[in-house]
Coordinates of C-alpha atoms in Angstrom, one line a residue:
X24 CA -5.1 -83.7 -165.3
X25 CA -1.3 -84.5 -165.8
X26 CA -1.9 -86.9 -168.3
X27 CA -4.0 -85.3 -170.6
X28 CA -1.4 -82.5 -170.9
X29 CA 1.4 -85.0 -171.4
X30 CA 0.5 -85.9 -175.0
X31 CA 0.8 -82.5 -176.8
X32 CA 4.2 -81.5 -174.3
X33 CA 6.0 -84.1 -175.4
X34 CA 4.5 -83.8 -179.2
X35 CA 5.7 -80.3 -178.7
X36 CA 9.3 -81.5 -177.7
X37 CA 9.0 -84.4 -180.9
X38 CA 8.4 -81.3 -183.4
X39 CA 10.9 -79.0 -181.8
X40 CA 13.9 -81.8 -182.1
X41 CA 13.0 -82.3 -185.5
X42 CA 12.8 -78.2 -186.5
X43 CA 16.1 -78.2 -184.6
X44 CA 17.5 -80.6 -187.1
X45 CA 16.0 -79.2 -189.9
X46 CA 17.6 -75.7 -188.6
X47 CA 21.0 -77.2 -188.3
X48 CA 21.0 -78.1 -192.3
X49 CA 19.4 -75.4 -193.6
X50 CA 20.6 -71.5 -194.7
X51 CA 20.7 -68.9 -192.4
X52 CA 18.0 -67.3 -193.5
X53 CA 16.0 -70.3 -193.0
X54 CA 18.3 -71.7 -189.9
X55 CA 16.7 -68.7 -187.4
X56 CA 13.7 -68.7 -187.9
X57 CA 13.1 -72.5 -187.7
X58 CA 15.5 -72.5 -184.8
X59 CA 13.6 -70.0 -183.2
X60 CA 10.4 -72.4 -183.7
X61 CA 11.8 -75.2 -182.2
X62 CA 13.0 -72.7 -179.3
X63 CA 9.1 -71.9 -178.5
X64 CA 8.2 -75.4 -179.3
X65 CA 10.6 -76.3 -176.4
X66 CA 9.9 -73.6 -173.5
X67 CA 6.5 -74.8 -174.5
X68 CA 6.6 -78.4 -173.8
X69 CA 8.4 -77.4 -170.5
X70 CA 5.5 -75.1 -169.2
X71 CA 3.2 -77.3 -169.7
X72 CA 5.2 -80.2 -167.8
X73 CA 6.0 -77.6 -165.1
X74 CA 2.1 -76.6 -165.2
X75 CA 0.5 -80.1 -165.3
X76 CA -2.0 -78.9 -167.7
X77 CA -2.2 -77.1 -171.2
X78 CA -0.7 -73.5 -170.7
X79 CA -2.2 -70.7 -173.4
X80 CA -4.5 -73.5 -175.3
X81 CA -5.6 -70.7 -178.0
X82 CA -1.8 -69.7 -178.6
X83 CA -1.3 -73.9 -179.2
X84 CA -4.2 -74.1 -181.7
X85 CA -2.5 -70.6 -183.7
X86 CA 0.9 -72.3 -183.2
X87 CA -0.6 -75.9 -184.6
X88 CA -2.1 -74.6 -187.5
X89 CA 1.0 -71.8 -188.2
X90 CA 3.4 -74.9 -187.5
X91 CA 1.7 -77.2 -190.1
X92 CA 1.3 -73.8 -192.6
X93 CA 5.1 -73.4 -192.0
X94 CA 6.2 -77.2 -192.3
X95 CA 4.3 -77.7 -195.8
X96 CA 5.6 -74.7 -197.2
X97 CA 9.5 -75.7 -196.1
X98 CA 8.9 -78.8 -197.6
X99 CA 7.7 -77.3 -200.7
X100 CA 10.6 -75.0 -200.9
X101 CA 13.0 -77.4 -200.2
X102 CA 14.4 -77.5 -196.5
X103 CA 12.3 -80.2 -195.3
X104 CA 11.9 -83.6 -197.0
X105 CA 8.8 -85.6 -196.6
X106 CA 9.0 -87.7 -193.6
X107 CA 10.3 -84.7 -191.7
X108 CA 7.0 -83.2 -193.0
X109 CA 4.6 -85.7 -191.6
X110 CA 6.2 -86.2 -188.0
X111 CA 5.6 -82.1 -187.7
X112 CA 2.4 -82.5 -189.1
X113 CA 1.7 -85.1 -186.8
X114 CA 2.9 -83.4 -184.1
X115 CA 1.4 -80.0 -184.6
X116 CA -2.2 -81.3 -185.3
X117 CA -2.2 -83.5 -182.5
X118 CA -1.1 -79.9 -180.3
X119 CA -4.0 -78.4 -181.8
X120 CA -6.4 -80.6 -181.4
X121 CA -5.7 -81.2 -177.8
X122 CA -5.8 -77.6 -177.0
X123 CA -9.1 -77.4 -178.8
X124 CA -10.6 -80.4 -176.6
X125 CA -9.0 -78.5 -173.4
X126 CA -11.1 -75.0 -174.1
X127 CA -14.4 -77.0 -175.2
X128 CA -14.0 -79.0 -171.5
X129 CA -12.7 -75.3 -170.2
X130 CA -16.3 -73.9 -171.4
X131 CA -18.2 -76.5 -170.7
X132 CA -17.5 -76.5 -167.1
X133 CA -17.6 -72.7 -166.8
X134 CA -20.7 -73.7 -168.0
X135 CA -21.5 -76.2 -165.7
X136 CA -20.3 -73.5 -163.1
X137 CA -22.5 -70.9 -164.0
X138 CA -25.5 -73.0 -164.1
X139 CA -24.9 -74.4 -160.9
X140 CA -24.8 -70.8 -159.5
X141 CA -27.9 -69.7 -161.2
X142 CA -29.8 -72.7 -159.7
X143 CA -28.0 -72.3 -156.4
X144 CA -31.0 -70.0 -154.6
X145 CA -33.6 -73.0 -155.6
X146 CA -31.8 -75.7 -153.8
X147 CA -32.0 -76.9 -150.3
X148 CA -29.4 -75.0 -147.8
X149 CA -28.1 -78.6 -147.0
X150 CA -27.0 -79.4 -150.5
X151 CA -25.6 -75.5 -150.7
X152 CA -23.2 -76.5 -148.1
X153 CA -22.0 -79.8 -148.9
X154 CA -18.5 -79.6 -149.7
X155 CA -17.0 -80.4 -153.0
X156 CA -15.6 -83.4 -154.1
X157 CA -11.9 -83.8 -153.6
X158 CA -9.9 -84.5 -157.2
X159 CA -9.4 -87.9 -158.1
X160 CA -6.1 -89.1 -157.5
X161 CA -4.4 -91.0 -160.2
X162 CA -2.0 -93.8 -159.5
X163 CA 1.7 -93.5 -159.9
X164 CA 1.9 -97.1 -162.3
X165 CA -0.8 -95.6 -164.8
X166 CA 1.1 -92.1 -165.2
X167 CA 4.1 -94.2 -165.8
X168 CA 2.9 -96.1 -168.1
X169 CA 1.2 -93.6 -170.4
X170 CA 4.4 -91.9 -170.1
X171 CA 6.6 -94.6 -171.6
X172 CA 3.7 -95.1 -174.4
X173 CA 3.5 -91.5 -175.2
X174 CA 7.3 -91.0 -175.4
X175 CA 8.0 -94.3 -177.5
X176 CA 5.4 -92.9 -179.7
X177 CA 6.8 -89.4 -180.3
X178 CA 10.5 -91.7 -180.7
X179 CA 9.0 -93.5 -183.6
X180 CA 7.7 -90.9 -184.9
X181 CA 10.9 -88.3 -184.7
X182 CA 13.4 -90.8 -185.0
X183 CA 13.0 -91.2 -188.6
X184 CA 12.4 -87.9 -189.2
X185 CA 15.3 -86.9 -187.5
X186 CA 17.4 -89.2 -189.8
X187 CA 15.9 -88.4 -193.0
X188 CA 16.7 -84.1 -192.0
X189 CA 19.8 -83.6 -193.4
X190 CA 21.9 -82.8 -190.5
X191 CA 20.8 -86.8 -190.1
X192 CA 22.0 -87.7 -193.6
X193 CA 25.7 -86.5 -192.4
X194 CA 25.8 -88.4 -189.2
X195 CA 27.7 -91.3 -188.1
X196 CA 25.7 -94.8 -188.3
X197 CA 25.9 -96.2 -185.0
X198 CA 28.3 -98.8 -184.2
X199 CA 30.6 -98.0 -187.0
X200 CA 34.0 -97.3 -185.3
X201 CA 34.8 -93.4 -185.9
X202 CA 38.6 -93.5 -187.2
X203 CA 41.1 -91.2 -185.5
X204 CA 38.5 -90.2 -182.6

């Protein structure tokens, strides 16, 4: 179950690195409530690590959709530019769609529960008692290597975002030599 959740937590840590930036260049007025943003979109990408599985899916679709609502109008007012733009875009409606796939496959096996318990008296008491299958376990080399996918992904897609914010306009190029430091 891990890796299904590991997408949208680190899409959510992508999008809050990127409202962080845009927070650093922005007024004050703006600056706190992006801040703030990126904040939530941290904790989170944390719970869900911590939890191994989409925490509040129904708060991540409202965030998604309020995150995308929120990037488009900063970048029609100004504080974000384009490419900022698309990578929280990105981000937030991959969030959203993954925490709508996660309550259809929540409802379908409540589903599946339900009916199983309805045909339950019909069966045979030897298939009643038969235990339940054990969860499969997934192999440590394929969790690593989504991982290292995933997370190259979410660099190449906050990386330039990142650059093109404009607390990433002021910065150092690297491997320039930083006179007097």
């Amino acid at each position: 179950m891990m890796i299904r959740a590991l997408w949208p937590a680190l899409a959510s840590l992508g999008a809050g690195l990127v409202l962080f930036a845009t927070a650093a260049g922005a007024a004050p007025a703006v600056a706190i409530p992006v801040g703030i943003a990126g904040a939530v979109e941290l904790a989170w990408a944390f719970s869900v690590l911590r939890a191994g599985r989409l925490v509040m899916p129904r708060a991540a679709i409202v965030g998604g959709a309020v995150g995308i609502v929120g990037s488009g109008f900063l970048l029609l007012t100004g504080p974000v530019a384009l490419v900022p733009f698309v990578a929280l875009f990105v981000f937030h409606w991959s969030i959203a769609i993954a925490a709508v796939i996660e309550l259809r496959g929540a409802r379908a096996r409540s589903l599946g529960a339900a009916a199983t318990v309805a045909m339950a008296p019909s069966t045979a008491p030897s298939t009643a008692s038969a235990p339940a299958p054990a969860p499969r376990q997934r192999r440590a080399g394929a969790f690593t290597i989504v991982l290292v996918i995933e997370a190259m992904l979410v660099a190449a897609i906050a990386t330039p975002a990142l650059a093109a914010s404009e607390a990433g306009e002021f910065a150092v190029p690297h491997g320039t030599l930083h006179s007097g430091h």
